[in-house]
mmCIF file of C-alpha atoms in Angstrom:
data_model
loop_
_atom_site.group_PDB
_atom_site.id
_atom_site.type_symbol
_atom_site.label_atom_id
_atom_site.label_comp_id
_atom_site.label_asym_id
_atom_site.label_seq_id
_atom_site.Cartn_x
_atom_site.Cartn_y
_atom_site.Cartn_z
ATOM 1 C CA MET T 459 37.147 -29.235 -23.926
ATOM 2 C CA THR T 460 34.104 -27.477 -24.601
ATOM 3 C CA HIS T 461 30.607 -28.658 -25.639
ATOM 4 C CA SER T 462 27.625 -26.820 -27.167
ATOM 5 C CA GLN T 463 24.872 -25.954 -24.935
ATOM 6 C CA ASP T 464 20.721 -25.102 -25.787
ATOM 7 C CA THR T 465 18.175 -24.008 -23.241
ATOM 8 C CA VAL T 466 14.979 -25.772 -24.240
ATOM 9 C CA THR T 467 11.396 -24.975 -22.605
ATOM 10 C CA ASP T 468 9.896 -28.086 -20.969
ATOM 11 C CA PRO T 469 6.909 -29.212 -22.913
ATOM 12 C CA ARG T 470 4.386 -30.217 -20.112
ATOM 13 C CA GLN T 471 2.350 -27.551 -18.911
ATOM 14 C CA GLU T 472 3.954 -25.153 -15.941
ATOM 15 C CA GLY T 473 0.672 -25.460 -13.640
ATOM 16 C CA ASP T 474 1.247 -29.313 -13.269
ATOM 17 C CA PHE T 475 4.248 -28.377 -10.809
ATOM 18 C CA SER T 476 4.792 -25.954 -8.086
ATOM 19 C CA GLY T 477 8.725 -25.541 -8.934
ATOM 20 C CA PRO T 478 10.508 -23.661 -11.674
ATOM 21 C CA ARG T 479 12.127 -25.910 -14.265
ATOM 22 C CA GLN T 480 14.950 -25.421 -16.561
ATOM 23 C CA VAL T 481 16.161 -27.960 -19.477
ATOM 24 C CA ILE T 482 19.785 -27.896 -20.775
ATOM 25 C CA GLU T 483 20.922 -29.890 -23.696
ATOM 26 C CA LEU T 484 24.509 -30.607 -23.753
ATOM 27 C CA GLY T 485 26.093 -33.153 -26.036
ATOM 28 C CA GLY T 486 23.212 -35.747 -26.132
ATOM 29 C CA THR T 487 22.305 -35.287 -22.439
ATOM 30 C CA ARG T 488 19.083 -33.459 -21.282
ATOM 31 C CA TYR T 489 19.898 -31.910 -17.395
ATOM 32 C CA THR T 490 16.236 -31.006 -16.156
ATOM 33 C CA LEU T 491 16.966 -28.472 -13.340
ATOM 34 C CA LEU T 492 13.978 -28.698 -11.149
ATOM 35 C CA GLY T 493 13.924 -25.751 -8.623
ATOM 36 C CA THR T 494 12.371 -27.176 -5.544
ATOM 37 C CA ALA T 495 11.222 -25.418 -2.008
ATOM 38 C CA HIS T 496 12.413 -27.098 0.674
ATOM 39 C CA VAL T 497 9.598 -26.591 3.173
ATOM 40 C CA SER T 498 7.080 -27.843 0.455
ATOM 41 C CA ALA T 499 4.766 -30.629 0.579
ATOM 42 C CA GLN T 500 4.024 -29.837 -3.338
ATOM 43 C CA SER T 501 7.821 -29.982 -4.053
ATOM 44 C CA ALA T 502 8.419 -33.662 -2.820
ATOM 45 C CA ASP T 503 4.917 -34.345 -5.094
ATOM 46 C CA ASP T 504 6.386 -32.556 -7.859
ATOM 47 C CA VAL T 505 9.850 -35.181 -7.268
ATOM 48 C CA ARG T 506 7.840 -38.419 -7.164
ATOM 49 C CA ARG T 507 5.517 -37.559 -10.123
ATOM 50 C CA LEU T 508 9.042 -36.675 -12.730
ATOM 51 C CA ILE T 509 10.640 -39.880 -11.524
ATOM 52 C CA GLY T 510 7.779 -41.893 -11.842
ATOM 53 C CA SER T 511 7.413 -40.886 -15.386
ATOM 54 C CA GLY T 512 10.071 -43.100 -16.387
ATOM 55 C CA GLU T 513 11.596 -40.106 -18.863
ATOM 56 C CA PHE T 514 15.042 -39.944 -16.555
ATOM 57 C CA ASP T 515 17.656 -42.485 -16.066
ATOM 58 C CA ALA T 516 19.544 -41.038 -13.637
ATOM 59 C CA VAL T 517 18.801 -38.417 -10.573
ATOM 60 C CA ALA T 518 20.969 -35.731 -9.057
ATOM 61 C CA ILE T 519 20.226 -34.212 -5.798
ATOM 62 C CA GLU T 520 21.701 -31.263 -3.677
ATOM 63 C CA LEU T 521 23.248 -33.081 -1.093
ATOM 64 C CA CYS T 522 26.743 -34.073 0.032
ATOM 65 C CA ASP T 523 27.706 -37.177 1.471
ATOM 66 C CA SER T 524 27.359 -36.747 5.120
ATOM 67 C CA ARG T 525 23.644 -34.687 4.592
ATOM 68 C CA HIS T 526 22.701 -38.034 2.771
ATOM 69 C CA GLN T 527 23.711 -40.261 5.600
ATOM 70 C CA ASN T 528 21.755 -37.762 7.893
ATOM 71 C CA LEU T 529 18.996 -37.951 5.800
ATOM 72 C CA SER T 530 18.469 -42.028 5.308
ATOM 73 C CA ASP T 531 19.660 -42.372 8.814
ATOM 74 C CA PRO T 532 18.480 -39.583 11.215
ATOM 75 C CA ASP T 533 20.569 -40.812 14.222
ATOM 76 C CA ALA T 534 23.629 -41.199 12.074
ATOM 77 C CA LEU T 535 25.239 -38.001 13.830
ATOM 78 C CA GLY T 536 24.746 -39.314 17.181
ATOM 79 C CA LYS T 537 26.139 -42.638 16.623
ATOM 80 C CA GLN T 538 29.654 -41.180 15.591
ATOM 81 C CA ASP T 539 32.325 -41.509 18.257
ATOM 82 C CA LEU T 540 32.664 -39.152 20.107
ATOM 83 C CA PHE T 541 36.129 -39.220 21.422
ATOM 84 C CA GLU T 542 37.492 -39.646 17.834
ATOM 85 C CA ILE T 543 35.371 -36.348 17.187
ATOM 86 C CA PHE T 544 37.507 -34.302 20.042
ATOM 87 C CA ARG T 545 40.946 -36.087 18.637
ATOM 88 C CA GLN T 546 40.010 -34.983 15.345
ATOM 89 C CA GLY T 547 39.056 -31.602 16.127
ATOM 90 C CA LYS T 548 35.523 -31.685 14.971
ATOM 91 C CA ALA T 549 33.579 -30.741 17.827
ATOM 92 C CA GLY T 550 32.751 -27.564 16.704
ATOM 93 C CA MET T 551 31.856 -28.588 13.349
ATOM 94 C CA VAL T 552 29.738 -31.429 15.034
ATOM 95 C CA ALA T 553 27.820 -28.867 17.240
ATOM 96 C CA ALA T 554 27.096 -26.434 14.464
ATOM 97 C CA SER T 555 25.899 -29.337 12.663
ATOM 98 C CA LEU T 556 23.056 -30.251 15.822
ATOM 99 C CA ALA T 557 22.287 -26.856 15.697
ATOM 100 C CA LEU T 558 21.402 -26.411 12.438
ATOM 101 C CA GLY T 559 19.330 -29.547 12.786
ATOM 102 C CA ALA T 560 17.707 -28.191 15.528
ATOM 103 C CA PHE T 561 16.396 -25.101 13.573
ATOM 104 C CA GLN T 562 15.038 -27.226 10.680
ATOM 105 C CA GLN T 563 13.543 -29.713 13.751
ATOM 106 C CA ARG T 564 11.894 -26.483 14.950
ATOM 107 C CA VAL T 565 10.842 -25.608 11.429
ATOM 108 C CA ALA T 566 9.009 -28.995 10.804
ATOM 109 C CA GLU T 567 7.340 -28.263 14.400
ATOM 110 C CA GLN T 568 6.056 -25.281 13.622
ATOM 111 C CA SER T 569 5.083 -25.483 9.779
ATOM 112 C CA GLY T 570 4.028 -29.064 9.643
ATOM 113 C CA ILE T 571 6.311 -29.888 6.752
ATOM 114 C CA GLU T 572 9.598 -31.524 7.567
ATOM 115 C CA PRO T 573 12.188 -29.463 5.490
ATOM 116 C CA GLY T 574 14.144 -31.690 2.871
ATOM 117 C CA ALA T 575 11.064 -33.750 1.902
ATOM 118 C CA GLU T 576 11.638 -33.237 -1.614
ATOM 119 C CA MET T 577 15.744 -34.532 -1.142
ATOM 120 C CA ARG T 578 14.181 -37.832 1.090
ATOM 121 C CA ALA T 579 11.488 -38.350 -1.624
ATOM 122 C CA ALA T 580 14.698 -38.256 -4.297
ATOM 123 C CA LEU T 581 15.957 -40.894 -2.441
ATOM 124 C CA GLU T 582 12.938 -43.041 -1.866
ATOM 125 C CA GLU T 583 12.030 -42.621 -5.275
ATOM 126 C CA ALA T 584 15.277 -43.304 -7.142
ATOM 127 C CA ARG T 585 15.809 -46.491 -5.282
ATOM 128 C CA ARG T 586 12.645 -47.836 -5.940
ATOM 129 C CA HIS T 587 12.876 -47.397 -9.615
ATOM 130 C CA GLU T 588 16.634 -48.442 -9.209
ATOM 131 C CA LEU T 589 18.231 -45.424 -10.547
ATOM 132 C CA PRO T 590 21.634 -43.918 -10.466
ATOM 133 C CA LEU T 591 21.513 -41.311 -7.586
ATOM 134 C CA LEU T 592 24.171 -38.763 -7.776
ATOM 135 C CA LEU T 593 25.332 -36.494 -4.574
ATOM 136 C CA ILE T 594 26.655 -33.067 -5.971
ATOM 137 C CA ASP T 595 26.737 -30.463 -3.185
ATOM 138 C CA ARG T 596 29.419 -29.720 -1.227
ATOM 139 C CA ASP T 597 30.272 -30.823 2.467
ATOM 140 C CA VAL T 598 28.621 -28.863 4.733
ATOM 141 C CA GLY T 599 31.853 -28.818 6.457
ATOM 142 C CA ILE T 600 33.665 -27.847 3.981
ATOM 143 C CA THR T 601 31.542 -24.604 3.282
ATOM 144 C CA LEU T 602 31.411 -23.216 6.539
ATOM 145 C CA LYS T 603 35.270 -23.503 6.829
ATOM 146 C CA ARG T 604 35.307 -21.628 3.750
ATOM 147 C CA ILE T 605 33.040 -18.994 4.728
ATOM 148 C CA TYR T 606 34.927 -18.791 8.071
ATOM 149 C CA HIS T 607 38.353 -18.229 5.782
ATOM 150 C CA ASN T 608 36.242 -15.863 3.537
ATOM 151 C CA VAL T 609 34.980 -13.003 5.681
ATOM 152 C CA PRO T 610 37.426 -10.983 7.811
ATOM 153 C CA TRP T 611 37.969 -11.930 11.077
ATOM 154 C CA TRP T 612 35.897 -9.265 13.102
ATOM 155 C CA GLN T 613 32.539 -10.429 11.455
ATOM 156 C CA ARG T 614 33.291 -13.929 12.332
ATOM 157 C CA MET T 615 31.945 -13.373 15.895
ATOM 158 C CA SER T 616 28.865 -11.718 14.645
ATOM 159 C CA LEU T 617 28.276 -14.755 12.315
ATOM 160 C CA PHE T 618 28.638 -17.102 15.416
ATOM 161 C CA THR T 619 26.235 -15.340 17.721
ATOM 162 C CA GLY T 620 23.627 -15.166 14.467
ATOM 163 C CA LEU T 621 23.963 -18.894 14.265
ATOM 164 C CA LEU T 622 23.365 -19.788 18.016
ATOM 165 C CA GLY T 623 20.878 -16.898 18.083
ATOM 166 C CA SER T 624 18.627 -18.614 14.905
ATOM 167 C CA VAL T 625 18.724 -21.672 15.900
ATOM 168 C CA LEU T 626 18.503 -21.862 19.912
ATOM 169 C CA SER T 627 15.991 -19.139 19.773
ATOM 170 C CA ARG T 628 12.410 -20.106 21.400
ATOM 171 C CA GLN T 629 10.576 -17.730 19.382
ATOM 172 C CA GLU T 630 8.147 -18.534 16.809
ATOM 173 C CA ILE T 631 10.115 -18.638 13.160
ATOM 174 C CA LYS T 632 8.821 -15.561 11.511
ATOM 175 C CA PRO T 633 6.752 -16.203 8.344
ATOM 176 C CA GLU T 634 9.356 -14.886 6.181
ATOM 177 C CA GLU T 635 12.203 -17.231 7.594
ATOM 178 C CA ILE T 636 9.925 -19.676 6.158
ATOM 179 C CA GLU T 637 9.583 -18.123 2.889
ATOM 180 C CA ARG T 638 13.592 -18.030 2.593
ATOM 181 C CA LEU T 639 13.838 -21.848 3.257
ATOM 182 C CA LYS T 640 11.400 -22.294 0.037
ATOM 183 C CA GLN T 641 14.174 -20.476 -1.889
ATOM 184 C CA GLY T 642 17.267 -22.315 -0.256
ATOM 185 C CA ASP T 643 18.090 -24.564 2.459
ATOM 186 C CA VAL T 644 18.680 -24.656 6.666
ATOM 187 C CA LEU T 645 22.323 -23.267 5.929
ATOM 188 C CA GLU T 646 21.303 -20.471 3.280
ATOM 189 C CA SER T 647 18.653 -19.076 5.318
ATOM 190 C CA THR T 648 20.715 -19.185 8.644
ATOM 191 C CA PHE T 649 23.346 -16.853 6.849
ATOM 192 C CA ASN T 650 20.393 -15.376 5.103
ATOM 193 C CA GLU T 651 20.545 -11.587 6.734
ATOM 194 C CA PHE T 652 24.366 -11.614 6.443
ATOM 195 C CA ALA T 653 24.913 -12.926 2.870
ATOM 196 C CA ALA T 654 22.477 -10.312 1.515
ATOM 197 C CA GLU T 655 24.871 -7.554 3.008
ATOM 198 C CA SER T 656 28.173 -9.287 2.345
ATOM 199 C CA GLU T 657 30.026 -10.622 -0.847
ATOM 200 C CA ALA T 658 32.800 -12.436 1.279
ATOM 201 C CA LEU T 659 29.845 -14.637 2.604
ATOM 202 C CA TYR T 660 27.697 -15.001 -0.487
ATOM 203 C CA ILE T 661 30.670 -16.325 -2.825
ATOM 204 C CA PRO T 662 31.410 -19.266 -0.643
ATOM 205 C CA LEU T 663 27.611 -19.807 0.152
ATOM 206 C CA ILE T 664 26.134 -19.622 -2.846
ATOM 207 C CA THR T 665 28.083 -18.927 -5.974
ATOM 208 C CA GLU T 666 30.791 -21.455 -5.535
ATOM 209 C CA ARG T 667 28.127 -24.209 -4.806
ATOM 210 C CA ASP T 668 26.067 -23.329 -7.856
ATOM 211 C CA ARG T 669 29.983 -23.889 -9.811
ATOM 212 C CA TYR T 670 30.424 -27.165 -7.498
ATOM 213 C CA MET T 671 27.095 -29.023 -8.330
ATOM 214 C CA VAL T 672 27.831 -28.439 -11.969
ATOM 215 C CA MET T 673 31.726 -29.782 -12.033
ATOM 216 C CA CYS T 674 30.400 -32.639 -10.013
ATOM 217 C CA LEU T 675 27.606 -33.117 -12.797
ATOM 218 C CA ALA T 676 30.032 -33.056 -15.455
ATOM 219 C CA GLU T 677 32.207 -35.430 -13.742
ATOM 220 C CA GLN T 678 29.730 -38.015 -12.507
ATOM 221 C CA ALA T 679 26.965 -37.227 -15.416
ATOM 222 C CA PRO T 680 29.239 -36.292 -18.432
ATOM 223 C CA PRO T 681 27.607 -35.207 -21.661
ATOM 224 C CA GLY T 682 26.460 -38.919 -23.455
ATOM 225 C CA ARG T 683 26.527 -40.738 -20.411
ATOM 226 C CA TYR T 684 23.184 -40.486 -19.394
ATOM 227 C CA ARG T 685 20.014 -39.631 -21.584
ATOM 228 C CA ASN T 686 17.942 -37.772 -19.148
ATOM 229 C CA VAL T 687 19.040 -36.589 -15.636
ATOM 230 C CA LEU T 688 16.854 -34.415 -13.314
ATOM 231 C CA VAL T 689 18.762 -32.533 -11.229
ATOM 232 C CA VAL T 690 16.886 -31.673 -7.789
ATOM 233 C CA ILE T 691 18.084 -28.462 -6.367
ATOM 234 C CA GLY T 692 17.028 -25.486 -4.280
ATOM 235 C CA ALA T 693 14.986 -22.984 -6.709
ATOM 236 C CA GLY T 694 17.571 -20.247 -5.110
ATOM 237 C CA HIS T 695 20.520 -22.267 -7.179
ATOM 238 C CA MET T 696 18.721 -22.450 -10.864
ATOM 239 C CA LYS T 697 19.888 -19.311 -11.963
ATOM 240 C CA GLY T 698 23.467 -19.540 -10.966
ATOM 241 C CA MET T 699 23.747 -23.132 -12.077
ATOM 242 C CA ALA T 700 22.092 -22.393 -15.460
ATOM 243 C CA GLU T 701 24.717 -19.570 -15.972
ATOM 244 C CA ARG T 702 27.584 -22.129 -15.182
ATOM 245 C CA PHE T 703 26.018 -24.749 -17.826
ATOM 246 C CA GLY T 704 26.059 -22.129 -20.421
ATOM 247 C CA GLU T 705 30.084 -21.487 -19.875
ATOM 248 C CA PRO T 706 32.613 -24.391 -21.781
ATOM 249 C CA LEU T 707 33.222 -27.388 -19.424
ATOM 250 C CA PRO T 708 37.123 -27.841 -18.368
ATOM 251 C CA ALA T 709 38.836 -30.607 -19.475
ATOM 252 C CA SER T 710 38.961 -31.501 -15.934
ATOM 253 C CA PRO T 711 35.820 -31.005 -13.961
ATOM 254 C CA ARG T 712 37.447 -32.977 -10.654
ATOM 255 C CA GLU T 713 40.369 -30.624 -10.582
ATOM 256 C CA GLU T 714 38.156 -27.704 -10.237
ATOM 257 C CA ARG T 715 35.579 -29.366 -7.697
ATOM 258 C CA GLU T 716 38.941 -30.249 -5.912
ATOM 259 C CA LYS T 717 39.663 -26.624 -6.089
ATOM 260 C CA LEU T 718 36.711 -25.155 -4.417
ATOM 261 C CA GLU T 719 37.102 -28.103 -1.522
ATOM 262 C CA VAL T 720 40.163 -26.738 -0.206
ATOM 263 C CA THR T 721 40.253 -24.924 2.879
ATOM 264 C CA PRO T 722 42.965 -22.533 3.062
ATOM 265 C CA PRO T 723 45.426 -23.553 6.121
ATOM 266 C CA PRO T 724 45.994 -21.508 8.902
ATOM 267 C CA SER T 725 48.493 -18.833 8.679
ATOM 268 C CA LYS T 726 52.043 -19.510 9.959
ATOM 269 C CA ILE T 727 51.514 -16.814 12.727
ATOM 270 C CA TRP T 728 48.187 -18.423 13.675
ATOM 271 C CA ARG T 729 50.045 -21.613 13.698
ATOM 272 C CA SER T 730 53.032 -20.280 15.890
ATOM 273 C CA LEU T 731 50.829 -18.306 18.508
ATOM 274 C CA PRO T 732 50.365 -21.189 21.297
ATOM 275 C CA TRP T 733 54.199 -21.992 21.226
ATOM 276 C CA LEU T 734 54.942 -18.265 21.299
ATOM 277 C CA ILE T 735 52.216 -17.725 24.295
ATOM 278 C CA THR T 736 53.953 -20.529 25.808
ATOM 279 C CA ALA T 737 57.380 -19.373 25.406
ATOM 280 C CA LEU T 738 56.444 -15.711 26.503
ATOM 281 C CA VAL T 739 54.691 -17.482 30.271
ATOM 282 C CA LEU T 740 57.629 -19.588 30.245
ATOM 283 C CA THR T 741 60.033 -16.871 30.098
ATOM 284 C CA GLY T 742 57.910 -14.880 32.494
ATOM 285 C CA PHE T 743 58.274 -17.571 35.371
ATOM 286 C CA ALA T 744 62.508 -17.865 34.632
ATOM 287 C CA ILE T 745 62.525 -13.682 35.012
ATOM 288 C CA GLY T 746 60.527 -14.006 37.913
ATOM 289 C CA PHE T 747 62.655 -16.731 39.601
ATOM 290 C CA SER T 748 65.729 -14.628 38.514
ATOM 291 C CA ARG T 749 64.483 -11.766 40.524
ATOM 292 C CA ASN T 750 63.530 -14.083 43.437
ATOM 293 C CA THR T 751 62.068 -17.041 44.078
ATOM 294 C CA GLU T 752 59.247 -15.711 46.089
ATOM 295 C CA LEU T 753 58.216 -13.807 42.965
ATOM 296 C CA GLY T 754 58.760 -16.646 40.564
ATOM 297 C CA TRP T 755 56.335 -19.049 42.928
ATOM 298 C CA GLN T 756 53.967 -16.204 43.039
ATOM 299 C CA LEU T 757 53.532 -16.178 39.128
ATOM 300 C CA VAL T 758 53.567 -19.395 38.558
ATOM 301 C CA GLY T 759 50.598 -19.876 41.553
ATOM 302 C CA GLU T 760 48.515 -17.186 39.676
ATOM 303 C CA TRP T 761 48.822 -18.849 36.616
ATOM 304 C CA PHE T 762 47.702 -21.966 37.877
ATOM 305 C CA LEU T 763 45.067 -20.402 39.761
ATOM 306 C CA ILE T 764 43.558 -17.986 37.346
ATOM 307 C CA ASN T 765 43.584 -20.545 34.538
ATOM 308 C CA GLY T 766 42.703 -23.557 36.717
ATOM 309 C CA VAL T 767 39.455 -21.239 38.274
ATOM 310 C CA LEU T 768 38.065 -20.280 34.667
ATOM 311 C CA SER T 769 38.471 -23.568 33.073
ATOM 312 C CA GLY T 770 36.627 -24.987 35.821
ATOM 313 C CA LEU T 771 33.975 -22.280 35.793
ATOM 314 C CA ALA T 772 33.266 -23.092 32.711
ATOM 315 C CA THR T 773 32.821 -26.781 32.483
ATOM 316 C CA LEU T 774 30.820 -26.176 35.630
ATOM 317 C CA ALA T 775 28.705 -24.273 33.502
ATOM 318 C CA ALA T 776 28.221 -26.918 31.218
ATOM 319 C CA LEU T 777 27.136 -29.107 33.978
ATOM 320 C CA ALA T 778 29.846 -31.273 33.690
ATOM 321 C CA HIS T 779 30.663 -33.932 36.278
ATOM 322 C CA PRO T 780 32.363 -32.715 39.617
ATOM 323 C CA VAL T 781 35.619 -35.198 38.959
ATOM 324 C CA THR T 782 35.290 -33.659 35.095
ATOM 325 C CA VAL T 783 35.877 -29.961 36.966
ATOM 326 C CA LEU T 784 38.601 -31.292 39.116
ATOM 327 C CA ALA T 785 40.351 -32.628 36.444
ATOM 328 C CA THR T 786 39.786 -29.764 34.120
ATOM 329 C CA MET T 787 41.244 -27.445 37.108
ATOM 330 C CA VAL T 788 44.342 -29.720 37.265
ATOM 331 C CA ALA T 789 44.765 -29.821 33.367
ATOM 332 C CA ALA T 790 43.975 -26.532 32.193
ATOM 333 C CA PRO T 791 47.324 -25.179 33.424
ATOM 334 C CA LEU T 792 49.120 -27.843 31.967
ATOM 335 C CA THR T 793 47.306 -28.107 28.492
ATOM 336 C CA SER T 794 47.932 -24.232 28.268
ATOM 337 C CA LEU T 795 51.676 -24.734 28.211
ATOM 338 C CA ASN T 796 51.425 -27.790 25.984
ATOM 339 C CA PRO T 797 49.806 -26.678 22.331
ATOM 340 C CA THR T 798 49.472 -30.254 21.284
ATOM 341 C CA ILE T 799 46.820 -31.120 23.675
ATOM 342 C CA GLY T 800 43.899 -28.849 24.940
ATOM 343 C CA ALA T 801 42.087 -28.668 27.802
ATOM 344 C CA GLY T 802 39.089 -29.122 26.224
ATOM 345 C CA PHE T 803 40.406 -32.645 25.013
ATOM 346 C CA VAL T 804 40.873 -33.777 28.940
ATOM 347 C CA ALA T 805 37.625 -32.392 30.161
ATOM 348 C CA ALA T 806 35.866 -34.420 26.943
ATOM 349 C CA GLY T 807 37.537 -37.647 27.731
ATOM 350 C CA VAL T 808 37.008 -37.268 31.594
ATOM 351 C CA GLU T 809 33.233 -36.749 30.938
ATOM 352 C CA LEU T 810 32.887 -39.567 28.665
ATOM 353 C CA TRP T 811 34.655 -41.455 30.826
ATOM 354 C CA MET T 812 32.709 -40.743 33.977
ATOM 355 C CA ARG T 813 29.153 -40.449 32.088
ATOM 356 C CA LYS T 814 29.434 -42.339 28.920
ATOM 357 C CA PRO T 815 26.167 -41.677 26.956
ATOM 358 C CA LYS T 816 23.296 -43.876 26.956
ATOM 359 C CA VAL T 817 21.279 -45.577 24.251
ATOM 360 C CA ARG T 818 18.387 -43.229 24.886
ATOM 361 C CA ASP T 819 21.054 -40.274 24.754
ATOM 362 C CA PHE T 820 21.768 -40.994 20.898
ATOM 363 C CA SER T 821 17.966 -41.903 20.072
ATOM 364 C CA THR T 822 16.667 -38.882 21.796
ATOM 365 C CA LEU T 823 19.510 -36.117 20.530
ATOM 366 C CA ARG T 824 17.680 -34.928 17.469
ATOM 367 C CA HIS T 825 14.855 -33.941 19.485
ATOM 368 C CA ASP T 826 16.706 -32.547 22.944
ATOM 369 C CA VAL T 827 18.751 -29.994 21.023
ATOM 370 C CA THR T 828 15.605 -28.562 20.077
ATOM 371 C CA GLU T 829 15.402 -26.295 22.986
ATOM 372 C CA LEU T 830 18.323 -24.616 24.907
ATOM 373 C CA LYS T 831 17.818 -26.722 28.121
ATOM 374 C CA GLY T 832 17.997 -29.863 26.220
ATOM 375 C CA TRP T 833 21.832 -29.364 25.130
ATOM 376 C CA TRP T 834 22.464 -30.070 28.862
ATOM 377 C CA ARG T 835 20.074 -32.517 29.421
ATOM 378 C CA ASN T 836 21.418 -34.995 26.916
ATOM 379 C CA ARG T 837 24.975 -36.703 27.675
ATOM 380 C CA VAL T 838 25.999 -36.593 24.059
ATOM 381 C CA SER T 839 25.188 -32.797 23.319
ATOM 382 C CA ARG T 840 26.386 -31.993 26.764
ATOM 383 C CA THR T 841 30.158 -33.764 26.191
ATOM 384 C CA LEU T 842 30.096 -31.294 23.285
ATOM 385 C CA LEU T 843 29.409 -28.592 25.736
ATOM 386 C CA VAL T 844 32.185 -29.700 28.373
ATOM 387 C CA PHE T 845 34.775 -29.854 25.516
ATOM 388 C CA LEU T 846 33.380 -25.959 24.159
ATOM 389 C CA PHE T 847 33.552 -24.418 27.045
ATOM 390 C CA ALA T 848 36.402 -26.146 28.926
ATOM 391 C CA THR T 849 38.374 -24.412 25.455
ATOM 392 C CA LEU T 850 37.113 -20.949 25.993
ATOM 393 C CA GLY T 851 37.402 -21.093 29.734
ATOM 394 C CA SER T 852 41.192 -22.191 29.079
ATOM 395 C CA ALA T 853 41.694 -19.409 26.638
ATOM 396 C CA ALA T 854 40.012 -16.992 28.962
ATOM 397 C CA GLY T 855 42.670 -18.056 31.441
ATOM 398 C CA THR T 856 45.392 -18.073 29.420
ATOM 399 C CA TRP T 857 45.204 -14.615 28.397
ATOM 400 C CA ILE T 858 44.077 -13.139 31.480
ATOM 401 C CA ALA T 859 47.286 -15.311 33.637
ATOM 402 C CA GLY T 860 49.466 -13.701 31.175
ATOM 403 C CA PHE T 861 48.360 -10.323 31.157
ATOM 404 C CA ARG T 862 48.720 -10.657 35.037
ATOM 405 C CA ILE T 863 52.165 -12.207 35.008
ATOM 406 C CA ALA T 864 53.362 -9.382 32.546
ATOM 407 C CA GLY T 865 52.186 -6.759 34.988
ATOM 408 C CA ALA T 866 53.750 -8.374 38.074
ATOM 409 C CA LEU T 867 57.291 -8.095 35.816
ATOM 410 C CA PHE T 868 57.081 -4.921 34.044
ATOM 411 C CA GLY T 869 55.019 -2.725 36.397
ATOM 412 C CA GLY T 870 51.290 -1.799 36.191
#
């Protein structure tokens, strides 16, 4: 199915608004793309004035369900069931979301302007004027996962350290970083340095989202359903979305959208690696005992000592409860031989049992994570650190102890 498309100029004077606009007419529907600055009070005013004009019968915004929820309820992230987060393997993603939120809060404190004010204005005005609200951006978690899988493995650590450095640094945010936020969002600004030099990163971060948002519009507001749709997006997405609108729309926008939501599964080698390590370690124990009992017990002892001590030290670095540290030291050597459960899961579970987060921890979470020491002070974020540190400590212990066993058996 194809549609004719015409781009027209908005008849209002450009001086009336701060952001760029482009109006696209498609099958009887006008899509007014409003390019906003995510750190700009003027952009929020633009949104209010346009929606208040009464010209639009629907509003689409560059938000996904999770970010919409966080914007509507800033404390929503902290109210999630932490145990379920750990059980579902989402601890890393939640920690990244908190870190991005911390960066956003720092921008607000230094610039005096809350990033995303124009999206909040769109939410409030659409509700006030009883207009349909369309969420058209891809879930931030999916975007992060596609970024992770799209870049070569040797670049992933630099991305991770760059993310931590940009969101946890206490240095004043540079004016050029504020300017980048005026063209994109927090996610884009955080990875901007890498995206400019890496097509593998630019595609899932920018190009795919341009197409995704157009597919969402074609699905939720197809030509003819509404008369005039206001599309509130970061200015950096205007060019790409206009180009996508210039192409024939697919017969099934939903299928195209779902393709952009797929995250590649781990390779068979990666999935089988934990089981392979377990098999090798157990084989090493068997070989040691077959040679002599003393060697066998020596290898078992070193496995428990190295794995347990490193995992315990890692949780200690997260300022975990003493019972959590001891439980992790005992559990880590065993969980390392059982790929179905990790040391981090055990450590986080014990920490939640010993130090259940209080209401105050949830209410101050967004503010606490804006500074490094706040991650250890708040019980919610500290539990996330316990999970991540215990996981890393156990992984390091597994590899170090494994090489120690190999060296003892085969010389070295």
